[in-house]
PDB file of C-alpha atoms in Angstrom:
ATOM      1  CA  MET C 558      14.776  16.699   7.275  1.00  0.00           C
ATOM      2  CA  ARG C 559      13.339  14.616   4.459  1.00  0.00           C
ATOM      3  CA  LEU C 560       9.550  14.360   4.593  1.00  0.00           C
ATOM      4  CA  ILE C 561       9.044  13.669   0.892  1.00  0.00           C
ATOM      5  CA  THR C 562       9.591   9.944   0.430  1.00  0.00           C
ATOM      6  CA  PHE C 563       8.419   7.298  -1.991  1.00  0.00           C
ATOM      7  CA  ASN C 564       5.525   6.346   0.288  1.00  0.00           C
ATOM      8  CA  THR C 565       4.363   9.878   1.030  1.00  0.00           C
ATOM      9  CA  SER C 566       4.557  10.748  -2.665  1.00  0.00           C
ATOM     10  CA  ILE C 567       2.388   7.872  -3.848  1.00  0.00           C
ATOM     11  CA  GLU C 568      -0.074   8.433  -0.987  1.00  0.00           C
ATOM     12  CA  PHE C 569      -0.432  12.083  -1.970  1.00  0.00           C
ATOM     13  CA  ILE C 570      -0.883  11.167  -5.646  1.00  0.00           C
ATOM     14  CA  CYS C 571      -3.621   8.711  -4.671  1.00  0.00           C
ATOM     15  CA  PHE C 572      -5.287  11.403  -2.553  1.00  0.00           C
ATOM     16  CA  LEU C 573      -5.240  13.815  -5.508  1.00  0.00           C
ATOM     17  CA  ALA C 574      -6.760  11.107  -7.722  1.00  0.00           C
ATOM     18  CA  ALA C 575      -9.517  10.497  -5.166  1.00  0.00           C
ATOM     19  CA  LEU C 576     -10.172  14.224  -4.897  1.00  0.00           C
ATOM     20  CA  THR C 577     -10.371  14.520  -8.685  1.00  0.00           C
ATOM     21  CA  PHE C 578     -12.511  11.502  -9.497  1.00  0.00           C
ATOM     22  CA  LEU C 579     -14.617  10.945  -6.358  1.00  0.00           C
ATOM     23  CA  ILE C 580     -15.551  14.453  -5.263  1.00  0.00           C
ATOM     24  CA  LYS C 581     -18.911  14.326  -7.081  1.00  0.00           C
ATOM     25  CA  VAL C 582     -19.656  10.658  -6.416  1.00  0.00           C
ATOM     26  CA  LYS C 583     -22.821  10.198  -4.353  1.00  0.00           C
ATOM     27  CA  ASP C 584     -21.766   6.918  -2.727  1.00  0.00           C
ATOM     28  CA  GLY C 585     -20.727   7.892   0.805  1.00  0.00           C
ATOM     29  CA  ALA C 586     -18.228   5.062   1.283  1.00  0.00           C
ATOM     30  CA  TRP C 587     -16.294   6.037  -1.833  1.00  0.00           C
ATOM     31  CA  LYS C 588     -16.332   9.717  -0.935  1.00  0.00           C
ATOM     32  CA  LEU C 589     -14.980   8.922   2.547  1.00  0.00           C
ATOM     33  CA  LEU C 590     -11.809   7.699   0.874  1.00  0.00           C
ATOM     34  CA  ILE C 591     -10.884  11.331   0.139  1.00  0.00           C
ATOM     35  CA  PRO C 592     -10.404  12.437   3.780  1.00  0.00           C
ATOM     36  CA  TYR C 593      -9.065   8.979   4.664  1.00  0.00           C
ATOM     37  CA  LEU C 594      -6.257   9.221   2.108  1.00  0.00           C
ATOM     38  CA  LEU C 595      -5.448  12.764   3.183  1.00  0.00           C
ATOM     39  CA  LEU C 596      -5.251  11.526   6.771  1.00  0.00           C
ATOM     40  CA  ALA C 597      -3.032   8.586   5.756  1.00  0.00           C
ATOM     41  CA  PHE C 598      -0.663  10.991   4.004  1.00  0.00           C
ATOM     42  CA  SER C 599      -0.651  13.319   7.010  1.00  0.00           C
ATOM     43  CA  ILE C 600       0.028  10.467   9.451  1.00  0.00           C
ATOM     44  CA  GLU C 601       2.889   9.152   7.313  1.00  0.00           C
ATOM     45  CA  THR C 602       4.419  12.625   7.087  1.00  0.00           C
ATOM     46  CA  ALA C 603       3.991  13.241  10.823  1.00  0.00           C
ATOM     47  CA  GLY C 604       5.525   9.837  11.556  1.00  0.00           C
ATOM     48  CA  LEU C 605       8.588  10.735   9.496  1.00  0.00           C
ATOM     49  CA  TYR C 606       8.884  14.074  11.271  1.00  0.00           C
ATOM     50  CA  LEU C 607       8.778  12.440  14.698  1.00  0.00           C
ATOM     51  CA  ARG C 608      11.283   9.764  13.722  1.00  0.00           C
ATOM     52  CA  THR C 609      13.795  12.279  12.337  1.00  0.00           C
ATOM     53  CA  HIS C 610      13.622  14.133  15.652  1.00  0.00           C
ATOM     54  CA  GLY C 611      14.185  10.974  17.676  1.00  0.00           C
ATOM     55  CA  ILE C 612      10.605  10.863  18.957  1.00  0.00           C
ATOM     56  CA  SER C 613       8.621   7.623  19.028  1.00  0.00           C
ATOM     57  CA  ASN C 614       5.807   7.472  16.479  1.00  0.00           C
ATOM     58  CA  LEU C 615       4.272   4.265  17.853  1.00  0.00           C
ATOM     59  CA  GLU C 616       1.307   6.061  19.404  1.00  0.00           C
ATOM     60  CA  LEU C 617       0.624   7.772  16.092  1.00  0.00           C
ATOM     61  CA  TYR C 618       0.517   4.527  14.119  1.00  0.00           C
ATOM     62  CA  ASN C 619      -1.355   2.682  16.855  1.00  0.00           C
ATOM     63  CA  GLY C 620      -4.019   5.366  16.702  1.00  0.00           C
ATOM     64  CA  PHE C 621      -4.172   5.330  12.920  1.00  0.00           C
ATOM     65  CA  LEU C 622      -4.694   1.559  12.904  1.00  0.00           C
ATOM     66  CA  ILE C 623      -8.110   2.146  14.497  1.00  0.00           C
ATOM     67  CA  LEU C 624      -9.112   4.574  11.748  1.00  0.00           C
ATOM     68  CA  GLU C 625      -7.733   2.264   9.063  1.00  0.00           C
ATOM     69  CA  ASN C 626      -9.759  -0.652  10.371  1.00  0.00           C
ATOM     70  CA  LEU C 627     -12.939   1.424  10.605  1.00  0.00           C
ATOM     71  CA  MET C 628     -12.557   2.773   7.065  1.00  0.00           C
ATOM     72  CA  ILE C 629     -11.601  -0.455   5.302  1.00  0.00           C
ATOM     73  CA  SER C 630     -14.152  -2.521   7.249  1.00  0.00           C
ATOM     74  CA  TYR C 631     -16.939  -0.079   6.438  1.00  0.00           C
ATOM     75  CA  PHE C 632     -15.926  -0.002   2.782  1.00  0.00           C
ATOM     76  CA  PHE C 633     -16.011  -3.792   2.519  1.00  0.00           C
ATOM     77  CA  PHE C 634     -19.413  -3.804   4.202  1.00  0.00           C
ATOM     78  CA  ASN C 635     -20.601  -1.247   1.656  1.00  0.00           C
ATOM     79  CA  LEU C 636     -19.458  -3.573  -1.147  1.00  0.00           C
ATOM     80  CA  PHE C 637     -21.245  -6.510   0.494  1.00  0.00           C
ATOM     81  CA  LYS C 638     -24.563  -4.700   1.046  1.00  0.00           C
ATOM     82  CA  PRO C 639     -25.988  -5.547  -2.418  1.00  0.00           C
ATOM     83  CA  TYR C 640     -25.537  -9.212  -1.484  1.00  0.00           C
ATOM     84  CA  ALA C 641     -27.671  -8.878   1.677  1.00  0.00           C
ATOM     85  CA  VAL C 642     -24.775  -9.181   4.118  1.00  0.00           C
ATOM     86  CA  LYS C 643     -26.103  -8.070   7.503  1.00  0.00           C
ATOM     87  CA  VAL C 644     -24.603  -5.292   9.610  1.00  0.00           C
ATOM     88  CA  LYS C 645     -24.174  -7.692  12.558  1.00  0.00           C
ATOM     89  CA  TRP C 646     -21.079  -9.094  10.837  1.00  0.00           C
ATOM     90  CA  LEU C 647     -19.516  -5.635  10.719  1.00  0.00           C
ATOM     91  CA  ILE C 648     -20.401  -4.938  14.350  1.00  0.00           C
ATOM     92  CA  GLY C 649     -19.114  -8.358  15.422  1.00  0.00           C
ATOM     93  CA  TRP C 650     -15.792  -7.875  13.663  1.00  0.00           C
ATOM     94  CA  LEU C 651     -15.337  -4.386  15.121  1.00  0.00           C
ATOM     95  CA  GLY C 652     -16.028  -5.816  18.572  1.00  0.00           C
ATOM     96  CA  VAL C 653     -13.362  -8.484  18.089  1.00  0.00           C
ATOM     97  CA  PHE C 654     -10.892  -5.926  16.742  1.00  0.00           C
ATOM     98  CA  PHE C 655     -11.278  -3.499  19.637  1.00  0.00           C
ATOM     99  CA  THR C 656     -11.056  -6.335  22.172  1.00  0.00           C
ATOM    100  CA  LEU C 657      -7.780  -7.558  20.666  1.00  0.00           C
ATOM    101  CA  TYR C 658      -6.487  -4.008  20.342  1.00  0.00           C
ATOM    102  CA  ILE C 659      -7.132  -3.098  23.969  1.00  0.00           C
ATOM    103  CA  ILE C 660      -5.688  -6.368  25.291  1.00  0.00           C
ATOM    104  CA  GLU C 661      -2.507  -6.039  23.234  1.00  0.00           C
ATOM    105  CA  ILE C 662      -1.888  -2.362  23.921  1.00  0.00           C
ATOM    106  CA  VAL C 663      -2.416  -2.832  27.669  1.00  0.00           C
ATOM    107  CA  TYR C 664      -0.241  -5.964  27.690  1.00  0.00           C
ATOM    108  CA  SER C 665       2.590  -4.027  26.021  1.00  0.00           C
ATOM    109  CA  ASP C 666       2.094  -1.174  28.503  1.00  0.00           C
ATOM    110  CA  PHE C 667       1.506   1.206  25.583  1.00  0.00           C
ATOM    111  CA  LYS C 668       5.162   0.827  24.546  1.00  0.00           C
ATOM    112  CA  ASP C 669       4.907  -1.258  21.376  1.00  0.00           C
ATOM    113  CA  PHE C 670       3.049  -1.424  18.086  1.00  0.00           C
ATOM    114  CA  VAL C 671      -0.052  -3.638  18.167  1.00  0.00           C
ATOM    115  CA  SER C 672       1.430  -6.000  15.580  1.00  0.00           C
ATOM    116  CA  ILE C 673      -0.735  -9.019  16.453  1.00  0.00           C
ATOM    117  CA  THR C 674      -3.929  -7.002  16.071  1.00  0.00           C
ATOM    118  CA  ALA C 675      -2.620  -5.537  12.806  1.00  0.00           C
ATOM    119  CA  SER C 676      -1.798  -9.020  11.501  1.00  0.00           C
ATOM    120  CA  ILE C 677      -5.248 -10.370  12.380  1.00  0.00           C
ATOM    121  CA  MET C 678      -6.835  -7.331  10.741  1.00  0.00           C
ATOM    122  CA  SER C 679      -4.839  -8.011   7.568  1.00  0.00           C
ATOM    123  CA  VAL C 680      -5.961 -11.647   7.530  1.00  0.00           C
ATOM    124  CA  VAL C 681      -9.602 -10.582   7.920  1.00  0.00           C
ATOM    125  CA  PHE C 682      -9.283  -8.161   4.997  1.00  0.00           C
ATOM    126  CA  VAL C 683      -7.705 -10.880   2.849  1.00  0.00           C
ATOM    127  CA  LEU C 684     -10.643 -13.172   3.659  1.00  0.00           C
ATOM    128  CA  ALA C 685     -13.079 -10.325   2.938  1.00  0.00           C
ATOM    129  CA  SER C 686     -11.425  -9.811  -0.457  1.00  0.00           C
ATOM    130  CA  LEU C 687     -11.712 -13.498  -1.320  1.00  0.00           C
ATOM    131  CA  TYR C 688     -15.338 -13.512  -0.175  1.00  0.00           C
ATOM    132  CA  PHE C 689     -16.028 -10.562  -2.463  1.00  0.00           C
ATOM    133  CA  TYR C 690     -14.616 -12.533  -5.410  1.00  0.00           C
ATOM    134  CA  TYR C 691     -16.832 -15.459  -4.432  1.00  0.00           C
ATOM    135  CA  LEU C 692     -19.912 -13.225  -4.396  1.00  0.00           C
ATOM    136  CA  LYS C 693     -18.931 -11.782  -7.772  1.00  0.00           C
ATOM    137  CA  LEU C 694     -18.644 -15.263  -9.262  1.00  0.00           C
ATOM    138  CA  LYS C 695     -22.124 -16.146  -8.008  1.00  0.00           C
ATOM    139  CA  ASP C 696     -23.621 -12.847  -9.175  1.00  0.00           C
ATOM    140  CA  GLU C 697     -25.767 -13.376 -12.262  1.00  0.00           C
ATOM    141  CA  SER C 698     -25.549  -9.740 -13.354  1.00  0.00           C
ATOM    142  CA  TYR C 699     -22.727  -9.132 -15.822  1.00  0.00           C
ATOM    143  CA  GLU C 700     -20.083  -6.501 -15.157  1.00  0.00           C
ATOM    144  CA  PRO C 701     -16.768  -6.366 -17.053  1.00  0.00           C
ATOM    145  CA  LEU C 702     -14.071  -6.686 -14.399  1.00  0.00           C
ATOM    146  CA  ILE C 703     -11.697  -4.423 -16.305  1.00  0.00           C
ATOM    147  CA  SER C 704     -14.091  -1.515 -15.753  1.00  0.00           C
ATOM    148  CA  SER C 705     -15.332  -2.540 -12.294  1.00  0.00           C
ATOM    149  CA  ALA C 706     -14.364  -0.001  -9.622  1.00  0.00           C
ATOM    150  CA  SER C 707     -15.027  -2.428  -6.782  1.00  0.00           C
ATOM    151  CA  PHE C 708     -12.923  -5.161  -8.427  1.00  0.00           C
ATOM    152  CA  TRP C 709      -9.871  -2.916  -8.721  1.00  0.00           C
ATOM    153  CA  TRP C 710     -10.272  -1.583  -5.176  1.00  0.00           C
ATOM    154  CA  VAL C 711     -10.556  -5.078  -3.709  1.00  0.00           C
ATOM    155  CA  SER C 712      -7.678  -6.414  -5.827  1.00  0.00           C
ATOM    156  CA  GLY C 713      -5.323  -3.712  -4.576  1.00  0.00           C
ATOM    157  CA  SER C 714      -6.441  -4.318  -1.002  1.00  0.00           C
ATOM    158  CA  LEU C 715      -5.977  -8.086  -1.355  1.00  0.00           C
ATOM    159  CA  PHE C 716      -2.380  -7.791  -2.564  1.00  0.00           C
ATOM    160  CA  PHE C 717      -1.510  -5.212   0.082  1.00  0.00           C
ATOM    161  CA  TYR C 718      -3.000  -6.988   3.087  1.00  0.00           C
ATOM    162  CA  PHE C 719      -1.797 -10.414   1.983  1.00  0.00           C
ATOM    163  CA  GLY C 720       1.709  -9.027   1.596  1.00  0.00           C
ATOM    164  CA  SER C 721       1.395  -7.252   4.949  1.00  0.00           C
ATOM    165  CA  THR C 722       0.388 -10.514   6.610  1.00  0.00           C
ATOM    166  CA  VAL C 723       3.414 -12.333   5.201  1.00  0.00           C
ATOM    167  CA  CYS C 724       5.755  -9.503   6.234  1.00  0.00           C
ATOM    168  CA  ASN C 725       4.349  -9.454   9.754  1.00  0.00           C
ATOM    169  CA  LEU C 726       4.739 -13.219  10.079  1.00  0.00           C
ATOM    170  CA  PHE C 727       8.384 -13.033   9.015  1.00  0.00           C
ATOM    171  CA  PHE C 728       9.137  -9.666  10.629  1.00  0.00           C
ATOM    172  CA  ASP C 729      11.977 -10.913  12.851  1.00  0.00           C
ATOM    173  CA  TYR C 730      13.609 -12.640   9.882  1.00  0.00           C
ATOM    174  CA  LEU C 731      13.244  -9.744   7.448  1.00  0.00           C
ATOM    175  CA  LYS C 732      14.522  -7.051   9.797  1.00  0.00           C
ATOM    176  CA  GLU C 733      17.895  -8.809   9.998  1.00  0.00           C
ATOM    177  CA  TYR C 734      18.628  -8.072   6.344  1.00  0.00           C
ATOM    178  CA  GLU C 735      19.494  -4.627   5.045  1.00  0.00           C
ATOM    179  CA  VAL C 736      19.778  -3.436   1.468  1.00  0.00           C
ATOM    180  CA  VAL C 737      23.096  -1.790   2.199  1.00  0.00           C
ATOM    181  CA  GLN C 738      23.457   0.315  -0.943  1.00  0.00           C
ATOM    182  CA  TYR C 739      20.143   2.054  -0.285  1.00  0.00           C
ATOM    183  CA  ASN C 740      20.278   1.891   3.530  1.00  0.00           C
ATOM    184  CA  ARG C 741      16.822   0.329   3.556  1.00  0.00           C
ATOM    185  CA  SER C 742      15.567  -2.942   5.014  1.00  0.00           C
ATOM    186  CA  VAL C 743      14.060  -5.681   2.886  1.00  0.00           C
ATOM    187  CA  ARG C 744      10.777  -5.117   4.708  1.00  0.00           C
ATOM    188  CA  TYR C 745      10.831  -1.424   3.751  1.00  0.00           C
ATOM    189  CA  VAL C 746      11.377  -2.292   0.082  1.00  0.00           C
ATOM    190  CA  ILE C 747       8.585  -4.879   0.147  1.00  0.00           C
ATOM    191  CA  PHE C 748       6.135  -2.400   1.652  1.00  0.00           C
ATOM    192  CA  ASN C 749       7.082   0.143  -1.009  1.00  0.00           C
ATOM    193  CA  ILE C 750       6.141  -2.408  -3.655  1.00  0.00           C
ATOM    194  CA  LEU C 751       2.907  -3.250  -1.831  1.00  0.00           C
ATOM    195  CA  ASN C 752       2.037   0.448  -1.610  1.00  0.00           C
ATOM    196  CA  VAL C 753       2.547   0.838  -5.362  1.00  0.00           C
ATOM    197  CA  ILE C 754       0.195  -2.080  -6.025  1.00  0.00           C
ATOM    198  CA  LEU C 755      -2.387  -0.822  -3.519  1.00  0.00           C
ATOM    199  CA  TYR C 756      -2.520   2.800  -4.587  1.00  0.00           C
ATOM    200  CA  SER C 757      -2.194   2.082  -8.314  1.00  0.00           C
ATOM    201  CA  SER C 758      -5.164  -0.289  -8.118  1.00  0.00           C
ATOM    202  CA  TRP C 759      -7.131   2.224  -6.074  1.00  0.00           C
ATOM    203  CA  ILE C 760      -6.426   5.001  -8.586  1.00  0.00           C
ATOM    204  CA  ILE C 761      -7.737   2.753 -11.365  1.00  0.00           C
ATOM    205  CA  SER C 762     -10.827   2.056  -9.247  1.00  0.00           C
ATOM    206  CA  PHE C 763     -11.401   5.808  -8.798  1.00  0.00           C
ATOM    207  CA  ILE C 764     -11.225   6.317 -12.559  1.00  0.00           C
ATOM    208  CA  CYS C 765     -13.671   3.441 -13.116  1.00  0.00           C
ATOM    209  CA  LYS C 766     -16.045   4.900 -10.513  1.00  0.00           C
ATOM    210  CA  TYR C 767     -15.833   8.309 -12.181  1.00  0.00           C
ATOM    211  CA  ARG C 768     -16.533   6.830 -15.619  1.00  0.00           C
ATOM    212  CA  GLN C 769     -19.428   4.821 -14.190  1.00  0.00           C
ATOM    213  CA  LYS C 770     -20.984   7.995 -12.769  1.00  0.00           C
ATOM    214  CA  ARG C 771     -20.325   9.928 -15.959  1.00  0.00           C
ATOM    215  CA  PHE C 772     -21.925   7.367 -18.268  1.00  0.00           C
ATOM    216  CA  SER C 773     -24.899   6.793 -15.960  1.00  0.00           C
ATOM    217  CA  HIS C 774     -26.251  10.269 -16.763  1.00  0.00           C
TER     218      HIS C 774
END
C-alpha cells in the first residue's frame, strides 16, 4: 500500500513550512492555514488508503470541498478587508455555494463528486484573485510584490484554480488519455504540476509573512 505520493509529499512539506513560519503570526486567517494544510494532507492520505482497498472516497472529497471553500473564501475576504469589502459578499457567496452543493449532491443521489460546484468554486476563486490584483494596482501604498506574502499566496491560488477549471471543463477528454509508461492520466500529471505551483507559491508567501513579522519588531 503506497500512501506516500508526489501530492502527499508536497502537501506535507507545505504544512511543515506553514507550521515553521506561521506559528507565531498573529493574523488569524494565516494561522488557520496550519490546521487546514494538515487536514488536506490527512484527507489526501485517507483517500489513497480507501482507494487502494477498493472503497469509494467520493464522500471524503465531497466533504473536504466544503472545508476548502470555507477556508479559501475566508482567506480572500481577509485579504479584501483593508479595501473595505463588506462581509455580505462573503455570506452571499457561501449561500450560493451551499445551494449549488446541496442541489448537485441530491441530484446525484450522493453517488458522484460535486464537479459542477467545484468548477464554479474554482471560477469564483480565479475572479477573486484577479480582483485582488485590481485592488493592488489601485492601492496607493507601495509594497514590493517580490516580498508580498499576499501576492504570492494569491498567485499560487490563481494558477491552481484556473488550471483546475480548465481540467474540469475538459475532464471527459483528458481522462481518455493515459501516460502509459507511468500508468498515470494526463489529468493526474497536470494536477501534480498545479500542486507544485500552488504549494511552492504558498511556501514563499509563508516565508514573506514570517519576514514581515520579524522585521516589524
